[in-house]
Amino acid sequence: MKLLMIALLAASLAALVVTGLKLASGRRLNGGSAFVSALRLGGPLIGLVGAAFVLLNIFLGIANFGGPVPLPVLAPGFAEAALLFLLGLLAGVVGVICHWVIESRIDRAVLQS
């Protein structure tokens, strides 16, 4: 799950870098849009799948424990699931904003030529 968290953060940073390179490229319109589009759609889904997997493991642990499980034992798992979901949402929001920036730049370049 830590690898998935790192991947979501890295993808968000990569989207910002791609957008910056796209804006700095002048009038060229090549590259980067597909990655940002995939991130805006896939980021929340990947975060949700990771959170669901963590919650599944929590519930399996509760079932195997056999008795009442104290909340301090459960809290780290719920926090990890919430963090994964929020990182997925963050990646999606970054992807949407970067996509808007790239699309507006493409629209300006196409309309001015």
mmCIF file of N, CA, C and O in Angstrom:
data_model
loop_
_atom_site.group_PDB
_atom_site.id
_atom_site.type_symbol
_atom_site.label_atom_id
_atom_site.label_comp_id
_atom_site.label_asym_id
_atom_site.label_seq_id
_atom_site.Cartn_x
_atom_site.Cartn_y
_atom_site.Cartn_z
ATOM 1 N N MET A 1 0.810 -1.183 0.000
ATOM 2 C CA MET A 1 0.000 0.000 0.000
ATOM 3 C C MET A 1 0.868 1.267 0.000
ATOM 4 O O MET A 1 0.474 2.261 -0.579
ATOM 5 N N LYS A 2 2.015 1.165 0.642
ATOM 6 C CA LYS A 2 2.913 2.321 0.630
ATOM 7 C C LYS A 2 3.394 2.609 -0.789
ATOM 8 O O LYS A 2 3.531 3.761 -1.183
ATOM 9 N N LEU A 3 3.630 1.557 -1.550
ATOM 10 C CA LEU A 3 4.041 1.729 -2.943
ATOM 11 C C LEU A 3 2.936 2.411 -3.751
ATOM 12 O O LEU A 3 3.212 3.283 -4.590
ATOM 13 N N LEU A 4 1.694 2.047 -3.479
ATOM 14 C CA LEU A 4 0.567 2.676 -4.163
ATOM 15 C C LEU A 4 0.450 4.149 -3.781
ATOM 16 O O LEU A 4 0.188 5.008 -4.632
ATOM 17 N N MET A 5 0.692 4.462 -2.511
ATOM 18 C CA MET A 5 0.669 5.863 -2.068
ATOM 19 C C MET A 5 1.765 6.665 -2.764
ATOM 20 O O MET A 5 1.530 7.783 -3.242
ATOM 21 N N ILE A 6 2.953 6.093 -2.832
ATOM 22 C CA ILE A 6 4.067 6.770 -3.492
ATOM 23 C C ILE A 6 3.781 6.950 -4.980
ATOM 24 O O ILE A 6 4.073 7.998 -5.562
ATOM 25 N N ALA A 7 3.169 5.933 -5.597
ATOM 26 C CA ALA A 7 2.843 6.029 -7.021
ATOM 27 C C ALA A 7 1.823 7.132 -7.286
ATOM 28 O O ALA A 7 1.940 7.862 -8.277
ATOM 29 N N LEU A 8 0.820 7.270 -6.420
ATOM 30 C CA LEU A 8 -0.172 8.334 -6.610
ATOM 31 C C LEU A 8 0.458 9.715 -6.447
ATOM 32 O O LEU A 8 0.160 10.640 -7.213
ATOM 33 N N LEU A 9 1.332 9.866 -5.452
ATOM 34 C CA LEU A 9 2.024 11.147 -5.287
ATOM 35 C C LEU A 9 2.944 11.445 -6.466
ATOM 36 O O LEU A 9 2.999 12.575 -6.957
ATOM 37 N N ALA A 10 3.673 10.431 -6.928
ATOM 38 C CA ALA A 10 4.578 10.616 -8.064
ATOM 39 C C ALA A 10 3.798 10.964 -9.331
ATOM 40 O O ALA A 10 4.241 11.804 -10.132
ATOM 41 N N ALA A 11 2.645 10.340 -9.525
ATOM 42 C CA ALA A 11 1.839 10.649 -10.704
ATOM 43 C C ALA A 11 1.317 12.078 -10.647
ATOM 44 O O ALA A 11 1.258 12.767 -11.668
ATOM 45 N N SER A 12 0.942 12.545 -9.457
ATOM 46 C CA SER A 12 0.492 13.932 -9.316
ATOM 47 C C SER A 12 1.616 14.902 -9.649
ATOM 48 O O SER A 12 1.413 15.887 -10.369
ATOM 49 N N LEU A 13 2.799 14.624 -9.137
ATOM 50 C CA LEU A 13 3.949 15.488 -9.440
ATOM 51 C C LEU A 13 4.313 15.424 -10.919
ATOM 52 O O LEU A 13 4.659 16.440 -11.522
ATOM 53 N N ALA A 14 4.235 14.231 -11.509
ATOM 54 C CA ALA A 14 4.540 14.092 -12.931
ATOM 55 C C ALA A 14 3.543 14.877 -13.786
ATOM 56 O O ALA A 14 3.923 15.468 -14.808
ATOM 57 N N ALA A 15 2.279 14.908 -13.369
ATOM 58 C CA ALA A 15 1.285 15.684 -14.114
ATOM 59 C C ALA A 15 1.617 17.171 -14.062
ATOM 60 O O ALA A 15 1.463 17.883 -15.064
ATOM 61 N N LEU A 16 2.080 17.638 -12.907
ATOM 62 C CA LEU A 16 2.477 19.044 -12.809
ATOM 63 C C LEU A 16 3.681 19.342 -13.698
ATOM 64 O O LEU A 16 3.738 20.387 -14.356
ATOM 65 N N VAL A 17 4.640 18.415 -13.740
ATOM 66 C CA VAL A 17 5.825 18.595 -14.591
ATOM 67 C C VAL A 17 5.429 18.583 -16.068
ATOM 68 O O VAL A 17 5.889 19.428 -16.850
ATOM 69 N N VAL A 18 4.566 17.644 -16.449
ATOM 70 C CA VAL A 18 4.125 17.562 -17.846
ATOM 71 C C VAL A 18 3.398 18.846 -18.245
ATOM 72 O O VAL A 18 3.611 19.382 -19.337
ATOM 73 N N THR A 19 2.563 19.349 -17.345
ATOM 74 C CA THR A 19 1.841 20.586 -17.649
ATOM 75 C C THR A 19 2.806 21.761 -17.784
ATOM 76 O O THR A 19 2.661 22.587 -18.693
ATOM 77 N N GLY A 20 3.786 21.833 -16.900
ATOM 78 C CA GLY A 20 4.784 22.896 -16.997
ATOM 79 C C GLY A 20 5.571 22.820 -18.288
ATOM 80 O O GLY A 20 5.814 23.842 -18.945
ATOM 81 N N LEU A 21 5.977 21.622 -18.683
ATOM 82 C CA LEU A 21 6.709 21.457 -19.942
ATOM 83 C C LEU A 21 5.827 21.795 -21.137
ATOM 84 O O LEU A 21 6.294 22.358 -22.128
ATOM 85 N N LYS A 22 4.556 21.437 -21.034
ATOM 86 C CA LYS A 22 3.623 21.732 -22.124
ATOM 87 C C LYS A 22 3.438 23.243 -22.284
ATOM 88 O O LYS A 22 3.377 23.751 -23.398
ATOM 89 N N LEU A 23 3.370 23.953 -21.162
ATOM 90 C CA LEU A 23 3.215 25.404 -21.238
ATOM 91 C C LEU A 23 4.487 26.086 -21.717
ATOM 92 O O LEU A 23 4.430 27.121 -22.374
ATOM 93 N N ALA A 24 5.632 25.506 -21.389
ATOM 94 C CA ALA A 24 6.906 26.110 -21.777
ATOM 95 C C ALA A 24 7.323 25.754 -23.202
ATOM 96 O O ALA A 24 8.307 26.289 -23.699
ATOM 97 N N SER A 25 6.584 24.889 -23.880
ATOM 98 C CA SER A 25 7.013 24.410 -25.189
ATOM 99 C C SER A 25 6.722 25.383 -26.323
ATOM 100 O O SER A 25 7.022 25.077 -27.475
ATOM 101 N N GLY A 26 6.122 26.502 -26.022
ATOM 102 C CA GLY A 26 5.827 27.455 -27.087
ATOM 103 C C GLY A 26 4.585 27.062 -27.850
ATOM 104 O O GLY A 26 3.579 26.691 -27.271
ATOM 105 N N ARG A 27 4.655 27.110 -29.177
ATOM 106 C CA ARG A 27 3.485 26.828 -30.001
ATOM 107 C C ARG A 27 3.330 25.352 -30.353
ATOM 108 O O ARG A 27 2.364 24.985 -31.004
ATOM 109 N N ARG A 28 4.295 24.512 -29.919
ATOM 110 C CA ARG A 28 4.158 23.080 -30.200
ATOM 111 C C ARG A 28 3.041 22.492 -29.351
ATOM 112 O O ARG A 28 2.849 22.868 -28.214
ATOM 113 N N LEU A 29 2.317 21.546 -29.899
ATOM 114 C CA LEU A 29 1.164 20.964 -29.207
ATOM 115 C C LEU A 29 1.338 19.473 -28.947
ATOM 116 O O LEU A 29 0.353 18.770 -28.789
ATOM 117 N N ASN A 30 2.559 18.983 -28.861
ATOM 118 C CA ASN A 30 2.747 17.533 -28.787
ATOM 119 C C ASN A 30 2.942 17.060 -27.355
ATOM 120 O O ASN A 30 3.510 17.727 -26.532
ATOM 121 N N GLY A 31 2.438 15.855 -27.059
ATOM 122 C CA GLY A 31 2.729 15.103 -25.859
ATOM 123 C C GLY A 31 2.090 15.576 -24.564
ATOM 124 O O GLY A 31 1.813 16.740 -24.382
ATOM 125 N N GLY A 32 1.847 14.622 -23.665
ATOM 126 C CA GLY A 32 1.444 14.911 -22.315
ATOM 127 C C GLY A 32 -0.038 14.858 -22.021
ATOM 128 O O GLY A 32 -0.433 14.599 -20.894
ATOM 129 N N SER A 33 -0.874 15.085 -22.987
ATOM 130 C CA SER A 33 -2.307 15.158 -22.723
ATOM 131 C C SER A 33 -2.900 13.809 -22.329
ATOM 132 O O SER A 33 -3.786 13.751 -21.478
ATOM 133 N N ALA A 34 -2.439 12.738 -22.918
ATOM 134 C CA ALA A 34 -2.988 11.413 -22.610
ATOM 135 C C ALA A 34 -2.670 11.003 -21.172
ATOM 136 O O ALA A 34 -3.528 10.433 -20.486
ATOM 137 N N PHE A 35 -1.465 11.297 -20.715
ATOM 138 C CA PHE A 35 -1.101 10.958 -19.334
ATOM 139 C C PHE A 35 -1.973 11.711 -18.338
ATOM 140 O O PHE A 35 -2.488 11.141 -17.380
ATOM 141 N N VAL A 36 -2.172 12.995 -18.575
ATOM 142 C CA VAL A 36 -2.975 13.807 -17.668
ATOM 143 C C VAL A 36 -4.434 13.360 -17.705
ATOM 144 O O VAL A 36 -5.099 13.293 -16.669
ATOM 145 N N SER A 37 -4.941 13.025 -18.871
ATOM 146 C CA SER A 37 -6.316 12.526 -18.974
ATOM 147 C C SER A 37 -6.485 11.208 -18.247
ATOM 148 O O SER A 37 -7.498 10.980 -17.577
ATOM 149 N N ALA A 38 -5.503 10.336 -18.369
ATOM 150 C CA ALA A 38 -5.572 9.055 -17.667
ATOM 151 C C ALA A 38 -5.496 9.250 -16.159
ATOM 152 O O ALA A 38 -6.185 8.560 -15.399
ATOM 153 N N LEU A 39 -4.709 10.198 -15.715
ATOM 154 C CA LEU A 39 -4.583 10.452 -14.286
ATOM 155 C C LEU A 39 -5.877 11.012 -13.712
ATOM 156 O O LEU A 39 -6.295 10.615 -12.623
ATOM 157 N N ARG A 40 -6.527 11.890 -14.436
ATOM 158 C CA ARG A 40 -7.747 12.492 -13.890
ATOM 159 C C ARG A 40 -8.870 11.463 -13.779
ATOM 160 O O ARG A 40 -9.743 11.596 -12.933
ATOM 161 N N LEU A 41 -8.843 10.449 -14.601
ATOM 162 C CA LEU A 41 -9.861 9.405 -14.507
ATOM 163 C C LEU A 41 -9.421 8.233 -13.636
ATOM 164 O O LEU A 41 -10.228 7.648 -12.916
ATOM 165 N N GLY A 42 -8.156 7.884 -13.698
ATOM 166 C CA GLY A 42 -7.679 6.696 -12.996
ATOM 167 C C GLY A 42 -7.233 6.918 -11.571
ATOM 168 O O GLY A 42 -7.262 5.996 -10.759
ATOM 169 N N GLY A 43 -6.818 8.134 -11.219
ATOM 170 C CA GLY A 43 -6.330 8.408 -9.880
ATOM 171 C C GLY A 43 -7.334 8.083 -8.788
ATOM 172 O O GLY A 43 -7.022 7.333 -7.848
ATOM 173 N N PRO A 44 -8.558 8.613 -8.876
ATOM 174 C CA PRO A 44 -9.542 8.275 -7.848
ATOM 175 C C PRO A 44 -9.898 6.793 -7.807
ATOM 176 O O PRO A 44 -10.111 6.233 -6.732
ATOM 177 N N LEU A 45 -9.927 6.148 -8.960
ATOM 178 C CA LEU A 45 -10.243 4.721 -8.981
ATOM 179 C C LEU A 45 -9.149 3.888 -8.323
ATOM 180 O O LEU A 45 -9.435 2.950 -7.572
ATOM 181 N N ILE A 46 -7.905 4.230 -8.585
ATOM 182 C CA ILE A 46 -6.794 3.501 -7.965
ATOM 183 C C ILE A 46 -6.796 3.716 -6.456
ATOM 184 O O ILE A 46 -6.596 2.782 -5.678
ATOM 185 N N GLY A 47 -7.048 4.946 -6.013
ATOM 186 C CA GLY A 47 -7.138 5.222 -4.589
ATOM 187 C C GLY A 47 -8.280 4.466 -3.935
ATOM 188 O O GLY A 47 -8.145 3.934 -2.825
ATOM 189 N N LEU A 48 -9.409 4.389 -4.619
ATOM 190 C CA LEU A 48 -10.558 3.670 -4.086
ATOM 191 C C LEU A 48 -10.302 2.169 -4.003
ATOM 192 O O LEU A 48 -10.665 1.517 -3.016
ATOM 193 N N VAL A 49 -9.666 1.608 -5.011
ATOM 194 C CA VAL A 49 -9.336 0.178 -4.978
ATOM 195 C C VAL A 49 -8.353 -0.121 -3.845
ATOM 196 O O VAL A 49 -8.497 -1.113 -3.131
ATOM 197 N N GLY A 50 -7.354 0.743 -3.660
ATOM 198 C CA GLY A 50 -6.410 0.559 -2.560
ATOM 199 C C GLY A 50 -7.096 0.643 -1.208
ATOM 200 O O GLY A 50 -6.831 -0.159 -0.303
ATOM 201 N N ALA A 51 -7.999 1.618 -1.045
ATOM 202 C CA ALA A 51 -8.731 1.754 0.213
ATOM 203 C C ALA A 51 -9.625 0.542 0.462
ATOM 204 O O ALA A 51 -9.718 0.053 1.596
ATOM 205 N N ALA A 52 -10.273 0.043 -0.573
ATOM 206 C CA ALA A 52 -11.119 -1.137 -0.425
ATOM 207 C C ALA A 52 -10.294 -2.357 -0.026
ATOM 208 O O ALA A 52 -10.729 -3.174 0.799
ATOM 209 N N PHE A 53 -9.098 -2.482 -0.580
ATOM 210 C CA PHE A 53 -8.226 -3.608 -0.222
ATOM 211 C C PHE A 53 -7.799 -3.526 1.238
ATOM 212 O O PHE A 53 -7.795 -4.530 1.953
ATOM 213 N N VAL A 54 -7.452 -2.325 1.703
ATOM 214 C CA VAL A 54 -7.076 -2.142 3.107
ATOM 215 C C VAL A 54 -8.256 -2.464 4.022
ATOM 216 O O VAL A 54 -8.104 -3.159 5.036
ATOM 217 N N LEU A 55 -9.443 -1.981 3.670
ATOM 218 C CA LEU A 55 -10.621 -2.270 4.484
ATOM 219 C C LEU A 55 -10.946 -3.756 4.493
ATOM 220 O O LEU A 55 -11.358 -4.308 5.523
ATOM 221 N N LEU A 56 -10.763 -4.436 3.374
ATOM 222 C CA LEU A 56 -10.975 -5.879 3.320
ATOM 223 C C LEU A 56 -10.030 -6.591 4.283
ATOM 224 O O LEU A 56 -10.441 -7.493 5.025
ATOM 225 N N ASN A 57 -8.772 -6.178 4.307
ATOM 226 C CA ASN A 57 -7.814 -6.774 5.239
ATOM 227 C C ASN A 57 -8.194 -6.495 6.690
ATOM 228 O O ASN A 57 -8.019 -7.348 7.562
ATOM 229 N N ILE A 58 -8.705 -5.297 6.966
ATOM 230 C CA ILE A 58 -9.154 -4.966 8.319
ATOM 231 C C ILE A 58 -10.298 -5.885 8.733
ATOM 232 O O ILE A 58 -10.296 -6.451 9.839
ATOM 233 N N PHE A 59 -11.265 -6.053 7.852
ATOM 234 C CA PHE A 59 -12.415 -6.888 8.196
ATOM 235 C C PHE A 59 -12.029 -8.355 8.332
ATOM 236 O O PHE A 59 -12.584 -9.069 9.174
ATOM 237 N N LEU A 60 -11.093 -8.821 7.535
ATOM 238 C CA LEU A 60 -10.594 -10.196 7.713
ATOM 239 C C LEU A 60 -9.887 -10.345 9.054
ATOM 240 O O LEU A 60 -10.025 -11.374 9.725
ATOM 241 N N GLY A 61 -9.133 -9.335 9.445
ATOM 242 C CA GLY A 61 -8.472 -9.373 10.749
ATOM 243 C C GLY A 61 -9.467 -9.367 11.891
ATOM 244 O O GLY A 61 -9.284 -10.075 12.890
ATOM 245 N N ILE A 62 -10.541 -8.588 11.761
ATOM 246 C CA ILE A 62 -11.582 -8.571 12.791
ATOM 247 C C ILE A 62 -12.255 -9.935 12.885
ATOM 248 O O ILE A 62 -12.511 -10.442 13.987
ATOM 249 N N ALA A 63 -12.541 -10.536 11.733
ATOM 250 C CA ALA A 63 -13.196 -11.847 11.731
ATOM 251 C C ALA A 63 -12.309 -12.911 12.355
ATOM 252 O O ALA A 63 -12.801 -13.819 13.038
ATOM 253 N N ASN A 64 -11.008 -12.841 12.136
ATOM 254 C CA ASN A 64 -10.094 -13.842 12.686
ATOM 255 C C ASN A 64 -9.762 -13.602 14.155
ATOM 256 O O ASN A 64 -9.293 -14.511 14.826
ATOM 257 N N PHE A 65 -9.988 -12.406 14.640
ATOM 258 C CA PHE A 65 -9.649 -12.067 16.024
ATOM 259 C C PHE A 65 -10.580 -12.785 16.991
ATOM 260 O O PHE A 65 -10.153 -13.263 18.031
ATOM 261 N N GLY A 66 -11.850 -12.852 16.670
ATOM 262 C CA GLY A 66 -12.784 -13.631 17.462
ATOM 263 C C GLY A 66 -13.474 -12.875 18.577
ATOM 264 O O GLY A 66 -14.508 -13.310 19.051
ATOM 265 N N GLY A 67 -12.971 -11.794 19.033
ATOM 266 C CA GLY A 67 -13.597 -11.035 20.112
ATOM 267 C C GLY A 67 -13.734 -9.591 19.722
ATOM 268 O O GLY A 67 -13.459 -9.213 18.586
ATOM 269 N N PRO A 68 -14.168 -8.781 20.672
ATOM 270 C CA PRO A 68 -14.253 -7.350 20.358
ATOM 271 C C PRO A 68 -12.859 -6.746 20.177
ATOM 272 O O PRO A 68 -11.953 -7.002 20.963
ATOM 273 N N VAL A 69 -12.707 -6.001 19.115
ATOM 274 C CA VAL A 69 -11.412 -5.393 18.793
ATOM 275 C C VAL A 69 -11.444 -3.947 19.269
ATOM 276 O O VAL A 69 -12.355 -3.189 18.908
ATOM 277 N N PRO A 70 -10.474 -3.525 20.062
ATOM 278 C CA PRO A 70 -10.482 -2.131 20.526
ATOM 279 C C PRO A 70 -10.200 -1.155 19.383
ATOM 280 O O PRO A 70 -9.498 -1.473 18.416
ATOM 281 N N LEU A 71 -10.754 0.034 19.509
ATOM 282 C CA LEU A 71 -10.614 1.053 18.474
ATOM 283 C C LEU A 71 -9.164 1.468 18.223
ATOM 284 O O LEU A 71 -8.797 1.692 17.059
ATOM 285 N N PRO A 72 -8.300 1.569 19.246
ATOM 286 C CA PRO A 72 -6.908 1.925 18.953
ATOM 287 C C PRO A 72 -6.189 0.921 18.051
ATOM 288 O O PRO A 72 -5.222 1.268 17.380
ATOM 289 N N VAL A 73 -6.664 -0.300 18.012
ATOM 290 C CA VAL A 73 -6.073 -1.300 17.112
ATOM 291 C C VAL A 73 -6.574 -1.085 15.679
ATOM 292 O O VAL A 73 -5.831 -1.283 14.713
ATOM 293 N N LEU A 74 -7.820 -0.663 15.535
ATOM 294 C CA LEU A 74 -8.418 -0.488 14.211
ATOM 295 C C LEU A 74 -8.075 0.853 13.564
ATOM 296 O O LEU A 74 -8.073 0.975 12.339
ATOM 297 N N ALA A 75 -7.803 1.864 14.377
ATOM 298 C CA ALA A 75 -7.621 3.225 13.866
ATOM 299 C C ALA A 75 -6.529 3.353 12.802
ATOM 300 O O ALA A 75 -6.742 4.043 11.790
ATOM 301 N N PRO A 76 -5.346 2.724 12.953
ATOM 302 C CA PRO A 76 -4.334 2.882 11.895
ATOM 303 C C PRO A 76 -4.775 2.338 10.533
ATOM 304 O O PRO A 76 -4.481 2.934 9.501
ATOM 305 N N GLY A 77 -5.517 1.249 10.525
ATOM 306 C CA GLY A 77 -6.007 0.705 9.261
ATOM 307 C C GLY A 77 -7.014 1.615 8.596
ATOM 308 O O GLY A 77 -6.976 1.833 7.382
ATOM 309 N N PHE A 78 -7.923 2.168 9.408
ATOM 310 C CA PHE A 78 -8.899 3.103 8.844
ATOM 311 C C PHE A 78 -8.212 4.378 8.351
ATOM 312 O O PHE A 78 -8.596 4.947 7.329
ATOM 313 N N ALA A 79 -7.202 4.818 9.068
ATOM 314 C CA ALA A 79 -6.458 6.008 8.630
ATOM 315 C C ALA A 79 -5.729 5.737 7.316
ATOM 316 O O ALA A 79 -5.679 6.606 6.441
ATOM 317 N N GLU A 80 -5.163 4.544 7.168
ATOM 318 C CA GLU A 80 -4.476 4.201 5.919
ATOM 319 C C GLU A 80 -5.458 4.156 4.754
ATOM 320 O O GLU A 80 -5.164 4.651 3.660
ATOM 321 N N ALA A 81 -6.642 3.593 4.989
ATOM 322 C CA ALA A 81 -7.659 3.540 3.932
ATOM 323 C C ALA A 81 -8.099 4.945 3.540
ATOM 324 O O ALA A 81 -8.237 5.261 2.350
ATOM 325 N N ALA A 82 -8.306 5.809 4.539
ATOM 326 C CA ALA A 82 -8.717 7.177 4.239
ATOM 327 C C ALA A 82 -7.620 7.928 3.493
ATOM 328 O O ALA A 82 -7.901 8.695 2.563
ATOM 329 N N LEU A 83 -6.363 7.713 3.879
ATOM 330 C CA LEU A 83 -5.248 8.374 3.202
ATOM 331 C C LEU A 83 -5.141 7.929 1.746
ATOM 332 O O LEU A 83 -4.925 8.752 0.852
ATOM 333 N N LEU A 84 -5.310 6.646 1.500
ATOM 334 C CA LEU A 84 -5.267 6.161 0.115
ATOM 335 C C LEU A 84 -6.374 6.796 -0.721
ATOM 336 O O LEU A 84 -6.146 7.216 -1.862
ATOM 337 N N PHE A 85 -7.567 6.853 -0.152
ATOM 338 C CA PHE A 85 -8.678 7.451 -0.893
ATOM 339 C C PHE A 85 -8.422 8.928 -1.157
ATOM 340 O O PHE A 85 -8.657 9.424 -2.267
ATOM 341 N N LEU A 86 -7.909 9.649 -0.160
ATOM 342 C CA LEU A 86 -7.623 11.073 -0.345
ATOM 343 C C LEU A 86 -6.491 11.308 -1.344
ATOM 344 O O LEU A 86 -6.542 12.265 -2.119
ATOM 345 N N LEU A 87 -5.480 10.448 -1.342
ATOM 346 C CA LEU A 87 -4.409 10.587 -2.337
ATOM 347 C C LEU A 87 -4.938 10.341 -3.748
ATOM 348 O O LEU A 87 -4.510 10.999 -4.705
ATOM 349 N N GLY A 88 -5.858 9.389 -3.885
ATOM 350 C CA GLY A 88 -6.487 9.160 -5.178
ATOM 351 C C GLY A 88 -7.287 10.366 -5.638
ATOM 352 O O GLY A 88 -7.229 10.765 -6.800
ATOM 353 N N LEU A 89 -8.035 10.966 -4.705
ATOM 354 C CA LEU A 89 -8.777 12.180 -5.044
ATOM 355 C C LEU A 89 -7.842 13.326 -5.395
ATOM 356 O O LEU A 89 -8.110 14.090 -6.327
ATOM 357 N N LEU A 90 -6.749 13.453 -4.649
ATOM 358 C CA LEU A 90 -5.770 14.499 -4.944
ATOM 359 C C LEU A 90 -5.193 14.318 -6.346
ATOM 360 O O LEU A 90 -5.079 15.280 -7.107
ATOM 361 N N ALA A 91 -4.847 13.080 -6.689
ATOM 362 C CA ALA A 91 -4.322 12.814 -8.026
ATOM 363 C C ALA A 91 -5.361 13.162 -9.094
ATOM 364 O O ALA A 91 -5.032 13.732 -10.138
ATOM 365 N N GLY A 92 -6.622 12.840 -8.830
ATOM 366 C CA GLY A 92 -7.675 13.168 -9.779
ATOM 367 C C GLY A 92 -7.865 14.667 -9.939
ATOM 368 O O GLY A 92 -8.027 15.160 -11.052
ATOM 369 N N VAL A 93 -7.826 15.403 -8.829
ATOM 370 C CA VAL A 93 -7.989 16.859 -8.887
ATOM 371 C C VAL A 93 -6.822 17.504 -9.629
ATOM 372 O O VAL A 93 -7.016 18.383 -10.471
ATOM 373 N N VAL A 94 -5.608 17.045 -9.334
ATOM 374 C CA VAL A 94 -4.437 17.568 -10.051
ATOM 375 C C VAL A 94 -4.557 17.266 -11.540
ATOM 376 O O VAL A 94 -4.278 18.113 -12.386
ATOM 377 N N GLY A 95 -5.000 16.060 -11.861
ATOM 378 C CA GLY A 95 -5.188 15.687 -13.261
ATOM 379 C C GLY A 95 -6.229 16.552 -13.964
ATOM 380 O O GLY A 95 -6.029 16.972 -15.100
ATOM 381 N N VAL A 96 -7.328 16.846 -13.281
ATOM 382 C CA VAL A 96 -8.376 17.675 -13.880
ATOM 383 C C VAL A 96 -7.876 19.098 -14.117
ATOM 384 O O VAL A 96 -8.064 19.668 -15.200
ATOM 385 N N ILE A 97 -7.214 19.668 -13.118
ATOM 386 C CA ILE A 97 -6.721 21.044 -13.266
ATOM 387 C C ILE A 97 -5.665 21.123 -14.365
ATOM 388 O O ILE A 97 -5.693 22.029 -15.206
ATOM 389 N N CYS A 98 -4.738 20.170 -14.381
ATOM 390 C CA CYS A 98 -3.712 20.165 -15.435
ATOM 391 C C CYS A 98 -4.339 19.961 -16.807
ATOM 392 O O CYS A 98 -3.905 20.566 -17.788
ATOM 393 N N HIS A 99 -5.365 19.123 -16.883
ATOM 394 C CA HIS A 99 -6.047 18.901 -18.158
ATOM 395 C C HIS A 99 -6.715 20.181 -18.636
ATOM 396 O O HIS A 99 -6.665 20.513 -19.826
ATOM 397 N N TRP A 100 -7.340 20.918 -17.727
ATOM 398 C CA TRP A 100 -7.952 22.201 -18.102
ATOM 399 C C TRP A 100 -6.902 23.171 -18.618
ATOM 400 O O TRP A 100 -7.132 23.868 -19.608
ATOM 401 N N VAL A 101 -5.767 23.218 -17.945
ATOM 402 C CA VAL A 101 -4.700 24.143 -18.364
ATOM 403 C C VAL A 101 -4.192 23.763 -19.758
ATOM 404 O O VAL A 101 -4.026 24.621 -20.630
ATOM 405 N N ILE A 102 -3.944 22.471 -19.976
ATOM 406 C CA ILE A 102 -3.439 22.018 -21.277
ATOM 407 C C ILE A 102 -4.470 22.268 -22.372
ATOM 408 O O ILE A 102 -4.143 22.754 -23.462
ATOM 409 N N GLU A 103 -5.740 21.953 -22.093
ATOM 410 C CA GLU A 103 -6.776 22.146 -23.103
ATOM 411 C C GLU A 103 -6.971 23.631 -23.434
ATOM 412 O O GLU A 103 -7.181 23.987 -24.588
ATOM 413 N N SER A 104 -6.880 24.484 -22.426
ATOM 414 C CA SER A 104 -7.028 25.913 -22.723
ATOM 415 C C SER A 104 -5.852 26.423 -23.549
ATOM 416 O O SER A 104 -6.022 27.267 -24.425
ATOM 417 N N ARG A 105 -4.666 25.885 -23.288
ATOM 418 C CA ARG A 105 -3.501 26.274 -24.084
ATOM 419 C C ARG A 105 -3.643 25.792 -25.528
ATOM 420 O O ARG A 105 -3.336 26.510 -26.467
ATOM 421 N N ILE A 106 -4.142 24.579 -25.694
ATOM 422 C CA ILE A 106 -4.357 24.057 -27.043
ATOM 423 C C ILE A 106 -5.417 24.888 -27.760
ATOM 424 O O ILE A 106 -5.270 25.237 -28.938
ATOM 425 N N ASP A 107 -6.496 25.214 -27.051
ATOM 426 C CA ASP A 107 -7.540 26.045 -27.667
ATOM 427 C C ASP A 107 -6.999 27.401 -28.095
ATOM 428 O O ASP A 107 -7.311 27.878 -29.190
ATOM 429 N N ARG A 108 -6.187 28.038 -27.252
ATOM 430 C CA ARG A 108 -5.611 29.339 -27.612
ATOM 431 C C ARG A 108 -4.699 29.213 -28.820
ATOM 432 O O ARG A 108 -4.716 30.055 -29.719
ATOM 433 N N ALA A 109 -3.886 28.140 -28.853
ATOM 434 C CA ALA A 109 -2.945 27.972 -29.966
ATOM 435 C C ALA A 109 -3.691 27.696 -31.270
ATOM 436 O O ALA A 109 -3.299 28.188 -32.333
ATOM 437 N N VAL A 110 -4.760 26.905 -31.206
ATOM 438 C CA VAL A 110 -5.499 26.580 -32.411
ATOM 439 C C VAL A 110 -6.300 27.780 -32.907
ATOM 440 O O VAL A 110 -6.353 28.064 -34.101
ATOM 441 N N LEU A 111 -6.900 28.516 -31.994
ATOM 442 C CA LEU A 111 -7.731 29.656 -32.406
ATOM 443 C C LEU A 111 -6.892 30.825 -32.932
ATOM 444 O O LEU A 111 -7.375 31.601 -33.748
ATOM 445 N N GLN A 112 -5.662 30.951 -32.489
ATOM 446 C CA GLN A 112 -4.819 32.052 -32.945
ATOM 447 C C GLN A 112 -4.154 31.776 -34.274
ATOM 448 O O GLN A 112 -3.653 32.680 -34.910
ATOM 449 N N SER A 113 -4.117 30.516 -34.713
ATOM 450 C CA SER A 113 -3.439 30.239 -35.982
ATOM 451 C C SER A 113 -4.368 30.313 -37.155
ATOM 452 O O SER A 113 -5.432 30.701 -37.177
#
